[in-house]
Amino acid sequence: MTFWEMFYKNKLALTGFAIVVALFVISIFAPWIAPYDPGAIDLKQVLESPSAEHWFGTDQLGRDVLSRMIWGARISLKVGFVATGLAILIGMVLGAIAGYYGGWIDTLIMRFVDIMLCFPAFFLILAVIAFLEPSIWNIMLVIGLTGWMGVTRLVRADFISLRERDFVRAARAIGAGDLRIIFLHILPNALASILVAATLGIAGAILTESALSFLGIGVQPPTPSWGNILTAGKDNIDIAWWLSLYPGLAILITVVGYNLLGEGIRDASDPRLKK
Amino acid sequence: MLRYLIKRILLMVPLLLGITVICFFVMHLAPGKPTDLQTQMNPKASAEMKQRLMKLYELDKPVHLQYWSWLKKLSRGDLGTSFSSDHRPVADKILERLPITITINVLSLLIIIAIAVPIGVLSAVHQDSLFDKITAVIVFIGFAVPTFWLALLLMIFFGIHLGWLPISGLRSLNYEYLSTWGQLTDLARHLILPVFISAFGGLAGLSRYMRANMLEVIRQDYILTARAKGLSERQVIYRHALRNALLPAITILGLSIPGLIGGSVIFETIFAIPGMGQLFYMSVMARDYPVVMGILLIGAILTLAGNLIADVSYAIADPRIRIS
């Protein structure tokens, strides 16, 4: 069975794929889908509970929660992709170097990975973000810069197992340079595991972003994000449950979607599961 | 064993140094200085005053010299003095809050083990049963739930809707007037939600890991041998299989410590618990460099110690590792 046949037969993976596609559509068409302007303040309708007019209620400034969540989808998508892209890029380059060359450079890179892995990552992220000005770009940067270690280990392991294979030796024998071997011969064979790591990484980045925004050091109001709507939920916890319930549900569904997709890709590209 | 221990502890030193170098430089090279925050609210603050403050905090020196003097103080066991208005020693500020954070984390570790191990074992033993399928779904959702959101929902439901549990702090207002027993139950009631939330993240991971381990172990030859000897199913599972499946889980517990400590920032902030995580959050916001450095250092030490304990108990439990 090919990759696509395997993937197509896996209902859970397809569900994940559908959720991810739906999020893309919502993000791209947010201005047309959102029933209200996400920034429109209406002080006559502060903290209204969900109704036919405002499906998910209104917040402390009378803004429509559903519209803010639809625009918030854009933010989480952006953060997820850029931060993970950065982490994958760093992890791929370092992992390829460490695994391909071995020796002292491998030791150096892997010791650095050990150091980065052994402190509470969330502490470091918090410290860096708060010292920089909190902005969406800084969040992407910091989440990316603290999330590359797993990918490095993964890519290194793939490179170590692939670098002595016959096809690599053959390439070397006909005079291919290191760069050519790394990028054209070995890396394509490691792509499946990188893709899985990327998909799961996006889920993780979205969770981290929402936690940071919730603590007030992520995406700053008035820009809507799922995390900072939840902050309003905490501030009004005794009167407005809808501010807490819906944005968290959106995060949950999104993360489930990416996780299902990631595991689906993993299963579909695992030769041991092919019959 | 002793030699192994000493070697491991010596290896921690360069790792810790590396961590402090990274933290120190990242923090000090970031734009924005603590003096900006302290002077921006004061219209009378002149540039000269800012300079004096910078000098007081030794922020006017090059970063590597600052790091060197921080390290020299550290070697005498001195973590420096807080920049905040109380100017107390950093070590005191952290030590008075550390027990709370450690208590909550240890309690949640115990809960994680008590719940995740049986779930993992049962779903592996009864693979593809209804129980296995239901727990698989719960575990999968558990991975995706933002814990701070779950905390909010539980606060709304148990704290506000039902009014069963307090939702912030560690003590009720009338704590002073309660009997010893009353004080204990009061504390326990305040701890239920934070401990549960802090345990929640680890539950999914460990139970899934236990299930995978158990599935692998019950396919081994020695399990077949045990069955062939005519041992009861109970004995096969709980004496022979469980012991072997538990081993690798020890490492996972060790690795989950950074996550637990990192998570304490979130739940201590939500539940207004005066622990190390809350101190960290407040210090980061106030750019209190010495306190932030101190907590990062202690977080790293706790993490390394957790890994060490995990490895050592693994070695104690598994004779194969002890010999090599």
CSV table of C-alpha atoms in Angstrom, one decimal, chain A residues 111-112 114-124 126-134 207 210-212 214-217 226-227 230-231 233-234 237-253 255-257 259-261 263 266, chain B residues 14-15 18-20 22-23 26-28 30-32 140-141 143-149 151-153 155-156 160 167 208 257-259 261-266 269-271 276-277 280-281 283-289 292 295-296 299-300 303-304 307:
chain,number,residue,atom,x,y,z
A,111,ARG,CA,25.9,18.4,24.8
A,112,PHE,CA,24.2,21.7,23.9
A,114,ASP,CA,21.3,18.2,26.8
A,115,ILE,CA,21.7,21.6,28.4
A,116,MET,CA,18.7,23.0,26.6
A,117,LEU,CA,16.6,20.0,27.6
A,118,CYS,CA,17.4,20.0,31.2
A,119,PHE,CA,15.8,23.1,32.4
A,120,PRO,CA,12.1,23.8,32.6
A,121,ALA,CA,11.6,25.2,29.1
A,122,PHE,CA,8.6,27.2,30.2
A,123,PHE,CA,10.7,29.1,32.7
A,124,LEU,CA,13.2,30.1,30.0
A,126,LEU,CA,8.8,33.2,30.2
A,127,ALA,CA,12.0,34.9,31.2
A,128,VAL,CA,13.0,35.7,27.6
A,129,ILE,CA,9.6,36.8,26.5
A,130,ALA,CA,9.1,39.1,29.4
A,131,PHE,CA,12.5,40.7,29.0
A,132,LEU,CA,11.8,41.3,25.3
A,133,GLU,CA,8.7,43.3,24.5
A,134,PRO,CA,5.9,40.8,24.3
A,207,LEU,CA,-0.6,25.4,23.4
A,210,SER,CA,-2.1,30.3,24.4
A,211,ALA,CA,-0.5,29.8,27.9
A,212,LEU,CA,1.7,32.8,27.4
A,214,PHE,CA,-3.2,33.8,29.1
A,215,LEU,CA,-0.5,35.0,31.4
A,216,GLY,CA,-0.5,38.3,29.7
A,217,ILE,CA,2.9,38.1,28.1
A,226,TRP,CA,-7.6,32.4,22.2
A,227,GLY,CA,-5.2,32.8,25.2
A,230,LEU,CA,-9.3,33.2,28.4
A,231,THR,CA,-7.5,35.9,30.5
A,233,GLY,CA,-12.5,34.6,31.3
A,234,LYS,CA,-10.4,34.4,34.4
A,237,ILE,CA,-14.8,33.9,36.3
A,238,ASP,CA,-17.8,34.3,38.6
A,239,ILE,CA,-20.1,35.9,36.0
A,240,ALA,CA,-19.1,34.9,32.5
A,241,TRP,CA,-18.4,31.2,32.0
A,242,TRP,CA,-18.7,31.6,28.2
A,243,LEU,CA,-15.5,33.6,28.1
A,244,SER,CA,-13.7,30.6,29.6
A,245,LEU,CA,-15.4,27.7,27.9
A,246,TYR,CA,-15.3,28.4,24.1
A,247,PRO,CA,-11.8,29.7,23.5
A,248,GLY,CA,-10.4,26.7,25.4
A,249,LEU,CA,-12.5,24.3,23.4
A,250,ALA,CA,-11.1,25.9,20.2
A,251,ILE,CA,-7.6,25.3,21.5
A,252,LEU,CA,-8.5,21.7,22.4
A,253,ILE,CA,-10.0,20.9,19.0
A,255,VAL,CA,-4.5,20.5,19.1
A,256,VAL,CA,-6.4,17.3,18.8
A,257,GLY,CA,-6.6,17.9,15.0
A,259,ASN,CA,-2.1,15.4,16.9
A,260,LEU,CA,-4.4,13.1,14.9
A,261,LEU,CA,-2.9,14.3,11.6
A,263,GLU,CA,0.0,10.3,14.2
A,266,ARG,CA,3.4,8.5,11.2
B,14,PRO,CA,29.6,21.6,33.7
B,15,LEU,CA,25.9,21.2,32.7
B,18,GLY,CA,26.4,25.9,30.8
B,19,ILE,CA,22.8,26.6,31.9
B,20,THR,CA,23.7,29.6,34.0
B,22,ILE,CA,23.0,30.8,28.7
B,23,CYS,CA,20.4,32.2,31.1
B,26,VAL,CA,20.1,35.9,27.3
B,27,MET,CA,18.6,37.9,30.1
B,28,HIS,CA,21.2,40.7,30.2
B,30,ALA,CA,17.7,41.5,26.1
B,31,PRO,CA,16.6,45.2,25.7
B,32,GLY,CA,15.0,46.9,28.6
B,140,PHE,CA,-5.6,11.5,23.7
B,141,ILE,CA,-7.7,14.4,24.8
B,143,PHE,CA,-2.6,15.4,25.7
B,144,ALA,CA,-4.4,18.2,24.0
B,145,VAL,CA,-6.2,20.0,26.9
B,146,PRO,CA,-4.6,23.3,27.9
B,147,THR,CA,-4.2,22.8,31.7
B,148,PHE,CA,-4.9,26.4,32.5
B,149,TRP,CA,-8.2,26.1,30.7
B,151,ALA,CA,-8.2,24.8,35.8
B,152,LEU,CA,-10.6,27.6,34.8
B,153,LEU,CA,-13.4,25.1,34.1
B,155,MET,CA,-12.8,26.6,39.3
B,156,ILE,CA,-16.1,27.6,37.7
B,160,ILE,CA,-18.4,28.9,41.9
B,167,ILE,CA,-10.5,28.8,44.2
B,208,ARG,CA,0.2,5.7,27.6
B,257,ILE,CA,10.1,17.0,36.4
B,258,PRO,CA,11.0,20.0,34.2
B,259,GLY,CA,7.4,20.0,32.9
B,261,ILE,CA,8.2,22.7,37.7
B,262,GLY,CA,7.5,24.8,34.5
B,263,GLY,CA,3.8,24.1,35.0
B,264,SER,CA,3.9,25.5,38.6
B,265,VAL,CA,4.2,29.0,37.1
B,266,ILE,CA,0.8,28.6,35.5
B,269,THR,CA,-0.5,32.2,39.1
B,270,ILE,CA,-4.1,30.9,38.4
B,271,PHE,CA,-4.8,29.7,42.0
B,276,MET,CA,8.2,29.5,43.6
B,277,GLY,CA,6.3,29.7,40.3
B,280,PHE,CA,9.2,33.7,39.2
B,281,TYR,CA,6.3,35.2,37.4
B,283,SER,CA,10.1,38.7,39.3
B,284,VAL,CA,10.1,38.3,35.6
B,285,MET,CA,7.5,41.0,35.3
B,286,ALA,CA,9.6,43.3,37.5
B,287,ARG,CA,12.9,42.3,35.8
B,288,ASP,CA,14.3,41.3,39.1
B,289,TYR,CA,17.4,39.6,37.5
B,292,VAL,CA,15.1,35.1,38.1
B,295,ILE,CA,15.0,30.4,40.4
B,296,LEU,CA,16.3,29.3,37.0
B,299,GLY,CA,14.8,24.8,38.6
B,300,ALA,CA,17.8,23.3,36.8
B,303,THR,CA,15.6,18.8,37.2
B,304,LEU,CA,19.1,17.4,37.2
B,307,ASN,CA,17.1,12.8,36.4
